[in-house]
Each structure stands twice: as C-alpha cells, then as structure tokens.
Amino acid sequence: MASHEIRVPINSDIDIVIARQRGRELATQLGFGSSDLVLIATAISELARNIVLYAQKGEVVLSLIEDGGRKGVAVVAHDEGPGILEIERAMQEGYSTSRSLGLGLPGVKRIMDDFHIVSETGRGTTVTVRRWKP
Amino acid sequence: MQVPVLKQRDYLIASIQAALTDADLLQLRDALVEQVGRFRSRGVIVDVTALDVMDSFAARTLRDLAHMIRLRGAETVIVGIQPEVSFAMVQLGLTLEGVATALDLEEGLAFLDKRLNVRRRP
C-alpha cells in the first residue's frame, strides 16, 4: 500500500526540522494545498519533538498512502522510550508532564484526519496519523 | 543557524531567514534579551516571515522572549506570521497571548513608534 516510504531517525532537535521538511516535500508531491502542508509539517514537528523530549531517540516514518481511490500522507512516530502512563490524560487539553510544555497530542489529533496511539509503559510509544487529500 | 540581529535607532530587528531548531530559537531569545541591555534598545522586532512552521515550542519560546524583554524594559512585536501558519496555530490552539503582532516590518516599526511615543520627522 505504501508506495513511498521515508524514514527519518530522530536523535536531536535538528532531526525535528528534517522530519517536518521531508514530510512537507512528500505531501507536496501529492498536491496538498499550502494550508494543509503547514498543518502536516506542524503535526510532524510536534510528534518528533515528543520523541526528543520523552524518549531521546526514535524515528518518524513518512509515507504516501491510498485507500479506495483517496490519497494521503501517513506519519508514524515511533520510540522505545518510557511510554505514556496515562494516555487518556495525555489526550486532554492542557495536559503536560514536562513543566509548561504539553505533549501537543490533542492539537495534533485535531489537525489530522486519523489519529492512533499505542503506548506501553517501559516499552515505548507509536503514534500514527494520516491526512487525506481533500 | 544563527539569526542576524540588526540594530536600527532604538530598535533591534531579528529576521529569521530559515527554519530554526529548538536550540536556535532559545539562542535567539537569549541573544535578544542580552542585547536589549547592551544597546539600550527600547523595542525589538522579530520577523518570522520565513518561518515555515510555528509549533508549540516556537510559540512558547516567542512568548517567553517577549515577556522577558518586557521585564528588561523594552517592547517586542512579532511580525510576518503567514496566513497558513496563523491557520495552523489556531487549529492547534497555539496562542501568542500578551504578545504584540503586526503584519510586516513596516507595521511593526509603526507599532513600536506609537507605543514608545517616538516622533519622527515627516
């Protein structure tokens, strides 16, 4: 299904910029509008930053996807960090475990079409988001 | 990538030229907070026209920057937030609460002149 896959290792804040730029390039290929491109890039930025902040390292996998004629971009942010203890709370607006910085997950969920999170304490976190081309 | 800071009259103008890492943003914040004292500046303009993404970290750092500079006795105005970036910020629920913004550099200068009661020769 994934015709094109880009893997971006996330080890430091520079990789956050690289991941969102790669994602933007990929979404551009599909002909997303400029507002969508910024939304997708911003979502990738938030997800990649969570990896750096909470797990130190991980990876972001970007791919073009197709489903019944519609096309889109998928972003999988994966790490083997400590995991999120309380996912339900992390998904609440304003929730934060690291001082004034929220996880940004509710915002990411709002700006993407599909949002899926799997997290296991001590094993890591995988967040999958998709944005379909209108 | 370091952000060039231009000193003009009583103002400091920082023009972001490309995408910035978190470390770059923090460095810009600290540099401006320090330079406001060194140059005895009364106003700071941060031009974010070239910024492709304003995520939660960037928004928070710009907010901190403006508040720190206010504590140092100067005013900050953020200029050049692009339409798509403003849309994404609203969707994400990111705000620049308590921070002045203006359309572009020209409007930013006019804002500071007015706020600081600067009279210019016609």
Short mmCIF file of C-alpha atoms in Angstrom, two decimals:
data_model
loop_
_atom_site.label_atom_id
_atom_site.label_comp_id
_atom_site.label_asym_id
_atom_site.label_seq_id
_atom_site.Cartn_x
_atom_site.Cartn_y
_atom_site.Cartn_z
CA MET A 1 0.00 0.00 0.00
CA ALA A 2 2.77 2.42 0.86
CA SER A 3 4.24 3.42 -2.46
CA HIS A 4 6.88 5.61 -0.99
CA GLU A 5 8.44 5.50 2.44
CA ILE A 6 10.86 7.87 4.09
CA ARG A 7 12.43 7.00 7.42
CA VAL A 8 13.86 9.85 9.47
CA PRO A 9 15.87 8.89 12.57
CA ILE A 10 15.09 11.26 15.44
CA ASN A 11 18.00 11.88 17.79
CA SER A 12 18.10 15.63 18.33
CA ASP A 13 16.24 18.88 17.67
CA ILE A 14 17.81 19.17 14.19
CA ASP A 15 16.01 15.96 13.23
CA ILE A 16 12.68 17.58 14.12
CA VAL A 17 13.29 20.15 11.37
CA ILE A 18 14.45 17.46 8.92
CA ALA A 19 11.39 15.28 9.58
CA ARG A 20 8.91 18.08 9.04
CA GLN A 21 10.69 19.25 5.88
CA ARG A 22 10.69 15.70 4.44
CA GLY A 23 7.00 15.37 5.29
CA ARG A 24 6.23 18.64 3.62
CA GLU A 25 8.11 17.57 0.47
CA LEU A 26 6.23 14.27 0.39
CA ALA A 27 2.83 15.96 0.84
CA THR A 28 3.75 18.47 -1.87
CA GLN A 29 4.15 15.57 -4.33
CA LEU A 30 0.53 14.70 -3.68
CA GLY A 31 -0.61 18.24 -4.42
CA PHE A 32 -1.80 19.25 -0.96
CA GLY A 33 -2.69 22.95 -0.61
CA SER A 34 -0.40 25.31 1.26
CA SER A 35 -2.55 25.33 4.43
CA ASP A 36 -2.55 21.54 4.55
CA LEU A 37 1.21 21.47 4.02
CA VAL A 38 1.74 23.68 7.06
CA LEU A 39 -0.69 21.58 9.14
CA ILE A 40 1.08 18.36 8.20
CA ALA A 41 4.53 19.84 8.86
CA THR A 42 3.38 21.21 12.22
CA ALA A 43 1.93 17.85 13.27
CA ILE A 44 5.20 16.11 12.36
CA SER A 45 7.11 18.74 14.35
CA GLU A 46 5.04 18.08 17.47
CA LEU A 47 5.32 14.30 17.18
CA ALA A 48 9.07 14.38 16.53
CA ARG A 49 9.58 16.73 19.46
CA ASN A 50 7.75 14.36 21.80
CA ILE A 51 10.29 11.70 20.80
CA VAL A 52 13.25 14.00 21.57
CA LEU A 53 11.71 15.21 24.85
CA TYR A 54 10.43 11.97 26.28
CA ALA A 55 12.33 9.15 24.61
CA GLN A 56 15.54 10.91 23.37
CA LYS A 57 15.55 8.80 20.22
CA GLY A 58 13.21 7.11 17.82
CA GLU A 59 12.10 7.53 14.25
CA VAL A 60 9.48 9.14 12.08
CA VAL A 61 8.27 7.18 9.05
CA LEU A 62 6.53 9.14 6.33
CA SER A 63 4.62 7.50 3.50
CA LEU A 64 2.14 8.15 0.76
CA ILE A 65 -1.00 6.08 1.21
CA GLU A 66 -4.01 5.14 -0.86
CA ASP A 67 -7.37 3.81 0.20
CA GLY A 68 -10.29 3.28 -2.13
CA GLY A 69 -9.26 5.99 -4.52
CA ARG A 70 -8.36 8.61 -1.92
CA LYS A 71 -4.77 9.53 -1.36
CA GLY A 72 -2.97 10.86 1.63
CA VAL A 73 0.08 11.06 3.82
CA ALA A 74 0.77 8.86 6.83
CA VAL A 75 3.14 9.75 9.64
CA VAL A 76 4.28 7.13 12.13
CA ALA A 77 6.26 8.41 15.09
CA HIS A 78 7.85 5.56 16.98
CA ASP A 79 10.08 5.39 20.01
CA GLU A 80 11.15 2.88 22.61
CA GLY A 81 11.04 5.37 25.44
CA PRO A 82 9.26 5.23 28.79
CA GLY A 83 5.79 5.26 27.26
CA ILE A 84 2.88 7.40 28.32
CA LEU A 85 1.48 6.35 31.68
CA GLU A 86 -1.94 7.85 31.24
CA ILE A 87 -2.87 8.17 27.58
CA GLU A 88 -6.37 9.41 28.34
CA ARG A 89 -4.99 12.25 30.40
CA ALA A 90 -2.31 12.99 27.79
CA MET A 91 -5.09 13.42 25.27
CA GLN A 92 -6.82 16.05 27.39
CA GLU A 93 -6.34 19.70 26.51
CA GLY A 94 -3.67 21.40 28.54
CA TYR A 95 -2.15 18.22 29.91
CA SER A 96 1.56 18.40 30.49
CA THR A 97 4.15 16.27 32.21
CA SER A 98 7.16 18.36 31.35
CA ARG A 99 6.75 21.73 33.02
CA SER A 100 4.87 24.17 30.82
CA LEU A 101 5.18 22.05 27.71
CA GLY A 102 2.20 19.99 26.70
CA LEU A 103 2.51 16.87 24.65
CA GLY A 104 0.58 18.64 21.94
CA LEU A 105 -1.29 15.43 21.18
CA PRO A 106 -4.84 16.85 21.35
CA GLY A 107 -3.79 19.54 18.87
CA VAL A 108 -2.21 17.01 16.53
CA LYS A 109 -5.36 14.89 16.70
CA ARG A 110 -7.45 17.92 15.79
CA ILE A 111 -5.42 18.86 12.71
CA MET A 112 -5.10 15.37 11.25
CA ASP A 113 -7.85 13.12 9.86
CA ASP A 114 -6.86 9.89 11.59
CA PHE A 115 -5.05 9.56 14.89
CA HIS A 116 -3.97 6.38 16.57
CA ILE A 117 -1.72 5.94 19.58
CA VAL A 118 -0.26 2.83 21.18
CA SER A 119 1.87 3.23 24.28
CA GLU A 120 3.15 0.75 26.76
CA THR A 121 4.90 1.78 29.95
CA GLY A 122 8.57 0.94 29.68
CA ARG A 123 8.23 -0.23 26.07
CA GLY A 124 7.62 2.87 24.02
CA THR A 125 5.07 4.82 22.06
CA THR A 126 3.84 4.71 18.49
CA VAL A 127 1.64 7.48 17.15
CA THR A 128 0.13 7.07 13.68
CA VAL A 129 -1.58 9.98 11.99
CA ARG A 130 -2.98 10.39 8.48
CA ARG A 131 -4.13 13.29 6.43
CA TRP A 132 -6.23 12.63 3.33
CA LYS A 133 -6.15 14.89 0.34
CA PRO A 134 -9.46 16.72 0.09
CA MET B 1 21.60 28.65 12.08
CA GLN B 2 22.12 31.96 13.78
CA VAL B 3 19.55 34.71 13.30
CA PRO B 4 21.05 38.04 12.21
CA VAL B 5 20.09 40.92 14.50
CA LEU B 6 20.12 44.42 13.05
CA LYS B 7 20.36 47.47 15.26
CA GLN B 8 18.36 50.39 13.97
CA ARG B 9 17.87 53.51 16.07
CA ASP B 10 16.48 52.34 19.41
CA TYR B 11 15.32 49.06 17.97
CA LEU B 12 16.68 45.58 17.42
CA ILE B 13 15.39 43.75 14.35
CA ALA B 14 15.82 39.97 14.18
CA SER B 15 14.98 38.46 10.82
CA ILE B 16 14.53 34.72 10.83
CA GLN B 17 15.88 33.53 7.47
CA ALA B 18 15.13 29.82 7.52
CA ALA B 19 13.69 27.02 9.60
CA LEU B 20 15.08 27.11 13.14
CA THR B 21 15.84 24.28 15.50
CA ASP B 22 14.75 24.47 19.14
CA ALA B 23 18.32 25.35 20.12
CA ASP B 24 18.39 28.18 17.54
CA LEU B 25 15.16 29.60 18.96
CA LEU B 26 16.45 29.53 22.53
CA GLN B 27 19.68 31.14 21.38
CA LEU B 28 17.72 33.92 19.65
CA ARG B 29 15.70 34.51 22.81
CA ASP B 30 18.79 34.77 24.99
CA ALA B 31 20.70 36.91 22.48
CA LEU B 32 17.88 39.46 22.23
CA VAL B 33 17.33 39.60 25.99
CA GLU B 34 21.05 40.32 26.41
CA GLN B 35 21.35 42.80 23.51
CA VAL B 36 18.43 44.91 24.71
CA GLY B 37 20.67 45.84 27.65
CA ARG B 38 23.90 46.14 25.69
CA PHE B 39 22.41 48.51 23.11
CA ARG B 40 19.90 50.09 25.48
CA SER B 41 17.18 49.26 22.96
CA ARG B 42 13.57 50.18 23.62
CA GLY B 43 11.94 47.95 21.06
CA VAL B 44 12.50 44.56 19.45
CA ILE B 45 11.04 43.26 16.21
CA VAL B 46 11.16 39.55 15.40
CA ASP B 47 10.38 38.92 11.74
CA VAL B 48 9.06 35.38 11.29
CA THR B 49 8.05 35.74 7.62
CA ALA B 50 10.40 32.90 6.62
CA LEU B 51 9.23 30.57 9.37
CA ASP B 52 7.50 27.59 7.73
CA VAL B 53 6.12 26.13 10.94
CA MET B 54 5.12 27.65 14.26
CA ASP B 55 4.68 24.70 16.58
CA SER B 56 4.09 24.69 20.33
CA PHE B 57 7.78 25.08 21.13
CA ALA B 58 8.28 28.04 18.78
CA ALA B 59 5.12 29.76 20.05
CA ARG B 60 6.14 29.25 23.67
CA THR B 61 9.69 30.47 23.06
CA LEU B 62 8.48 33.63 21.28
CA ARG B 63 6.04 34.26 24.13
CA ASP B 64 8.84 33.84 26.67
CA LEU B 65 11.11 36.08 24.61
CA ALA B 66 8.53 38.89 24.54
CA HIS B 67 7.81 38.60 28.26
CA MET B 68 11.50 38.51 29.20
CA ILE B 69 12.19 41.56 27.07
CA ARG B 70 9.28 43.39 28.70
CA LEU B 71 10.84 42.63 32.07
CA ARG B 72 14.00 44.23 30.73
CA GLY B 73 12.01 47.37 29.97
CA ALA B 74 11.57 47.09 26.21
CA GLU B 75 8.71 46.16 23.89
CA THR B 76 8.59 43.28 21.42
CA VAL B 77 6.49 42.87 18.32
CA ILE B 78 6.35 39.69 16.22
CA VAL B 79 5.82 40.41 12.53
CA GLY B 80 5.20 38.39 9.40
CA ILE B 81 3.17 35.38 10.58
CA GLN B 82 2.00 33.88 7.29
CA PRO B 83 -1.70 33.15 6.64
CA GLU B 84 -1.19 29.36 6.56
CA VAL B 85 0.90 29.48 9.72
CA SER B 86 -1.78 31.51 11.53
CA PHE B 87 -4.37 28.94 10.40
CA ALA B 88 -2.31 26.03 11.73
CA MET B 89 -1.70 27.88 15.03
CA VAL B 90 -5.42 28.43 15.55
CA GLN B 91 -6.19 24.79 14.69
CA LEU B 92 -3.58 23.62 17.17
CA GLY B 93 -4.79 26.04 19.83
CA LEU B 94 -1.47 27.90 19.97
CA THR B 95 -1.60 31.50 21.09
CA LEU B 96 0.83 34.36 21.49
CA GLU B 97 -1.13 35.75 24.40
CA GLY B 98 0.16 39.06 25.69
CA VAL B 99 2.48 39.44 22.71
CA ALA B 100 2.10 42.22 20.14
CA THR B 101 1.97 41.16 16.50
CA ALA B 102 1.94 43.16 13.28
CA LEU B 103 1.53 42.37 9.60
CA ASP B 104 5.07 43.13 8.48
CA LEU B 105 8.25 45.01 9.33
CA GLU B 106 6.78 48.38 8.34
CA GLU B 107 3.73 47.90 10.57
CA GLY B 108 5.96 46.59 13.34
CA LEU B 109 8.08 49.76 13.27
CA ALA B 110 4.94 51.92 13.24
CA PHE B 111 3.58 49.97 16.21
CA LEU B 112 6.76 50.49 18.25
CA ASP B 113 6.96 54.19 17.34
CA LYS B 114 3.42 54.66 18.55
CA ARG B 115 3.79 52.53 21.65
CA LEU B 116 7.03 54.24 22.67
CA ASN B 117 5.79 57.66 21.68
CA VAL B 118 8.56 58.22 19.19
CA ARG B 119 8.14 61.24 16.98
CA ARG B 120 9.67 61.05 13.56
CA ARG B 121 10.40 63.92 11.25
CA PRO B 122 7.84 63.95 8.44
#
